[in-house]
PDB file of C-alpha atoms in Angstrom:
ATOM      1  CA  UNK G   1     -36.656  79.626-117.435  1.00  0.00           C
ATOM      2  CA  UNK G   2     -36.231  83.078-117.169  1.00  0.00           C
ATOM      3  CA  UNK G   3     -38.362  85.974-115.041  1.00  0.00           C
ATOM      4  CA  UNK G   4     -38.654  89.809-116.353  1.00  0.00           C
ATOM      5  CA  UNK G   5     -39.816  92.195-114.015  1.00  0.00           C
ATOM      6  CA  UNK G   6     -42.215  94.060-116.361  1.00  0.00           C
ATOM      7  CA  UNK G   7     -42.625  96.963-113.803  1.00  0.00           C
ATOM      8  CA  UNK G   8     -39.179  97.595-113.322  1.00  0.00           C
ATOM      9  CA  UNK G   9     -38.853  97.571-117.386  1.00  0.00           C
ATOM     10  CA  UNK G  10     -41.801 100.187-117.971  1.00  0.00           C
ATOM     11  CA  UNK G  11     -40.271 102.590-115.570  1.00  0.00           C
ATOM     12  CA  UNK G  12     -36.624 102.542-116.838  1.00  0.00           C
ATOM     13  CA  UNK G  13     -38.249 102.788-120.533  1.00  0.00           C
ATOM     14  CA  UNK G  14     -40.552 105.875-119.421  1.00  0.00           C
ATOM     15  CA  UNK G  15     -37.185 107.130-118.106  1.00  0.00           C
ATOM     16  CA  UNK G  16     -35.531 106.915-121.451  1.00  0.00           C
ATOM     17  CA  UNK G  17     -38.397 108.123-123.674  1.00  0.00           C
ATOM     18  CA  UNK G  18     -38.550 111.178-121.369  1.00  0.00           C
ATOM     19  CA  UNK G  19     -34.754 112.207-122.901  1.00  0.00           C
ATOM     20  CA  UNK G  20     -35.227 110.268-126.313  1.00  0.00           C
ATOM     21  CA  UNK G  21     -35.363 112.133-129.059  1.00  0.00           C
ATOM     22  CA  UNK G  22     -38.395 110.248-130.636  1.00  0.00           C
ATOM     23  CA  UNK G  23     -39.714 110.510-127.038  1.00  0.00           C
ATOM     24  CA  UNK G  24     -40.154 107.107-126.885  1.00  0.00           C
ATOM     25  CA  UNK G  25     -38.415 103.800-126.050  1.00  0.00           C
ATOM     26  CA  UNK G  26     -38.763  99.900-126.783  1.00  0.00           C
ATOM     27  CA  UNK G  27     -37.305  96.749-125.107  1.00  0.00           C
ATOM     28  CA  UNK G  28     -37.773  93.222-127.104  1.00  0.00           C
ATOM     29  CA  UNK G  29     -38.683  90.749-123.862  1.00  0.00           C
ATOM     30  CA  UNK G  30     -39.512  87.877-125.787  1.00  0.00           C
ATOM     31  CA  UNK G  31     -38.858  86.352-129.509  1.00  0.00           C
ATOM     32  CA  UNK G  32     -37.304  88.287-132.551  1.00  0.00           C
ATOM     33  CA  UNK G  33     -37.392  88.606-135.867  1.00  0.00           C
ATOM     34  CA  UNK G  34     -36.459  84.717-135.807  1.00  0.00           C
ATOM     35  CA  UNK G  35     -39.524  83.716-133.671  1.00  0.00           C
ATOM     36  CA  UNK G  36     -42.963  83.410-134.455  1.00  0.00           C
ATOM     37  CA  UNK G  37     -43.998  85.167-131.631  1.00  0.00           C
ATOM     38  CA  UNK G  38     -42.453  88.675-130.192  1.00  0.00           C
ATOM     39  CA  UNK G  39     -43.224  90.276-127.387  1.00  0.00           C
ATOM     40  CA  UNK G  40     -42.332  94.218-126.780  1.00  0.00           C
ATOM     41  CA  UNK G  41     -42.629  96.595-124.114  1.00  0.00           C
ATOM     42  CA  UNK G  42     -43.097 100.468-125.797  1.00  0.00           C
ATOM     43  CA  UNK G  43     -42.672 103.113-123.344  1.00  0.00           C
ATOM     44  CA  UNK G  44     -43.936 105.935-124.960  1.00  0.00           C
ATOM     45  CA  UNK G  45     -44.081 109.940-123.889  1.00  0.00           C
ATOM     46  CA  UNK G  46     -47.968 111.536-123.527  1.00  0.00           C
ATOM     47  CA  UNK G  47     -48.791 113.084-126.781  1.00  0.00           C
ATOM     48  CA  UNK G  48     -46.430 110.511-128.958  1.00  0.00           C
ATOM     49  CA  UNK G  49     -48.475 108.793-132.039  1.00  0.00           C
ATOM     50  CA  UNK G  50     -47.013 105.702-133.428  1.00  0.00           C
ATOM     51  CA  UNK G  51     -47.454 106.307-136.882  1.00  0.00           C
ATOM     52  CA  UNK G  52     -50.135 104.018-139.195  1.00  0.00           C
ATOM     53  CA  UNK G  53     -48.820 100.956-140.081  1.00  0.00           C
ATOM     54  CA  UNK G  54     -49.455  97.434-141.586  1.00  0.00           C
ATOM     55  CA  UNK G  55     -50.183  94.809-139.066  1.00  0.00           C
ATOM     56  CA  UNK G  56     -47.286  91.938-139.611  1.00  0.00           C
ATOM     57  CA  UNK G  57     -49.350  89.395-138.039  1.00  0.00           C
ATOM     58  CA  UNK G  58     -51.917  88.748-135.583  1.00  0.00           C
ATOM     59  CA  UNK G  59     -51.370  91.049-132.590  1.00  0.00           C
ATOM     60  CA  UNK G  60     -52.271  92.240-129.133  1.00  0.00           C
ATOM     61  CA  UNK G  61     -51.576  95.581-127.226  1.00  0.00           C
ATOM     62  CA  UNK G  62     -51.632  95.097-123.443  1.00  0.00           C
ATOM     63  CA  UNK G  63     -51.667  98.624-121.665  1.00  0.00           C
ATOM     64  CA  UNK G  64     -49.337  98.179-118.873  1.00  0.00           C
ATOM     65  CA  UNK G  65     -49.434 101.805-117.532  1.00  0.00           C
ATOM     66  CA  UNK G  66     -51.200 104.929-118.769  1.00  0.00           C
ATOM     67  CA  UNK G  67     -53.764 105.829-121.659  1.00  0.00           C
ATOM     68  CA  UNK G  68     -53.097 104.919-124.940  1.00  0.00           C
ATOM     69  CA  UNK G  69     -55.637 105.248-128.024  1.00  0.00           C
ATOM     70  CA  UNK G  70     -55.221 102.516-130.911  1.00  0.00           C
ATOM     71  CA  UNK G  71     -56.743 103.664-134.326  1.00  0.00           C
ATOM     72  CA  UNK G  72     -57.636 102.066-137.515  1.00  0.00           C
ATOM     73  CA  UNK G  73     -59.708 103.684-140.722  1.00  0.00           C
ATOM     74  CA  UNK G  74     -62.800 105.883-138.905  1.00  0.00           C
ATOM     75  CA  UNK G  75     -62.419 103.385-135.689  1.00  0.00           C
ATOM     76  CA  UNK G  76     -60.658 103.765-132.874  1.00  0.00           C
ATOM     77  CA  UNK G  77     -60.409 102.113-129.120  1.00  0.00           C
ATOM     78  CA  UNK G  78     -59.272 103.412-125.817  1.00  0.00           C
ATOM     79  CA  UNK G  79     -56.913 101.255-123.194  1.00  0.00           C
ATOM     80  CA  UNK G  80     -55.986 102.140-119.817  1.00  0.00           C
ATOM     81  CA  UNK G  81     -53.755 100.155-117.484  1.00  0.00           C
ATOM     82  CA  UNK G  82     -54.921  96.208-117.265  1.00  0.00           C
ATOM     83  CA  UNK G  83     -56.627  96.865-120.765  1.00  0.00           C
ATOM     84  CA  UNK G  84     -56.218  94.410-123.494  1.00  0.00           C
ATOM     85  CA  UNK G  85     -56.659  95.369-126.800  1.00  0.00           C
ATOM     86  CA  UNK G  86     -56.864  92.982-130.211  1.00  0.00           C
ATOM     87  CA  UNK G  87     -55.195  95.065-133.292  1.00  0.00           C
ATOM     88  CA  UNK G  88     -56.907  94.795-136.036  1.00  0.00           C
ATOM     89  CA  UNK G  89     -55.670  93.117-139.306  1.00  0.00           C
ATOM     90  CA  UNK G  90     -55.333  96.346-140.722  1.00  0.00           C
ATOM     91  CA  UNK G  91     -53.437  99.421-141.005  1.00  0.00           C
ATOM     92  CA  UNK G  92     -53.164 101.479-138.087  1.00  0.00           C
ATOM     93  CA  UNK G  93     -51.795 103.711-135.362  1.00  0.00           C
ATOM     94  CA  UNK G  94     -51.202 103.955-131.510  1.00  0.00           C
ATOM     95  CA  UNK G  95     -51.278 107.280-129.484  1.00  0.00           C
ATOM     96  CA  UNK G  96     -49.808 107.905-125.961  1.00  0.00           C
ATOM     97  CA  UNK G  97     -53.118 109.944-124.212  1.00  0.00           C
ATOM     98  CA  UNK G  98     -50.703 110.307-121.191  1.00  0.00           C
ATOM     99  CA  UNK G  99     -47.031 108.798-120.485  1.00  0.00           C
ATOM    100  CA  UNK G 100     -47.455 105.060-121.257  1.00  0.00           C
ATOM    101  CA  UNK G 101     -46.680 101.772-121.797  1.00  0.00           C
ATOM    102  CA  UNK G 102     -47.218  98.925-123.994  1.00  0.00           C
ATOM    103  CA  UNK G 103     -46.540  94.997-124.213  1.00  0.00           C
ATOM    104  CA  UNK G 104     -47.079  94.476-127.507  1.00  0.00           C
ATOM    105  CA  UNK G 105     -47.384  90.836-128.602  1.00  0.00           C
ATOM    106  CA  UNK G 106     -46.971  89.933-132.449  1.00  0.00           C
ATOM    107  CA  UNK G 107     -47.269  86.454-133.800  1.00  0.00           C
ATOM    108  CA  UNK G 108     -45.958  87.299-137.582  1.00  0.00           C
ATOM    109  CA  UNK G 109     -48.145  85.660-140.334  1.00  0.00           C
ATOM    110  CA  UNK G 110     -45.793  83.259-142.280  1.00  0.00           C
TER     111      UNK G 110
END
């Protein structure tokens, strides 16, 4: 068994995406491109938009700290720390309202 401190993760991530050049940073915590499942925490600078994308599988965005706004087509949702949101299974995008972070979990369609 192993333990992760997820709160000592999101704040040396914020650190890094606040000197990235992407102003943003990502630690895999769980899984892989070998696994099924994948877990990641995003740490991601206030104003930073993670482009639209395809969804590789079913997914969930857990807001771990901050404001982040998840958008798909003309629909869009808002999370806030303790916040879980379902992505939906289509394309779409993820914006930092304010410094953030993110534990994205992915469970990749086969």
């Amino acid at each position: 068994m192993q333990k992760l401190s997820l709160e000592a993760l999101v704040r040396q991530l914020l650190q890094q995406a606040a000197t990235a050049s992407a102003s943003r940073s990502a630690d895999t915590v769980y899984g892989g491109h070998e696994h099924v499942l994948r877990q990641t925490v995003i740490a991601m600078v206030e104003g930073v938009v993670l482009a639209e994308h395809d969804n590789p599988g079913e997914a969930t965005v857990q807001v771990l700290r901050g404001r982040v706004l998840l958008s798909a087509g003309e629909q869009s949702w808002e999370g806030r720390a303790g916040d879980l949101l379902i992505v939906p299974d289509a394309r779409h995008s993820l914006e930092a309202l304010e410094d953030s972070a993110v534990l994205l979990t992915v469970a990749k369609l086969p």
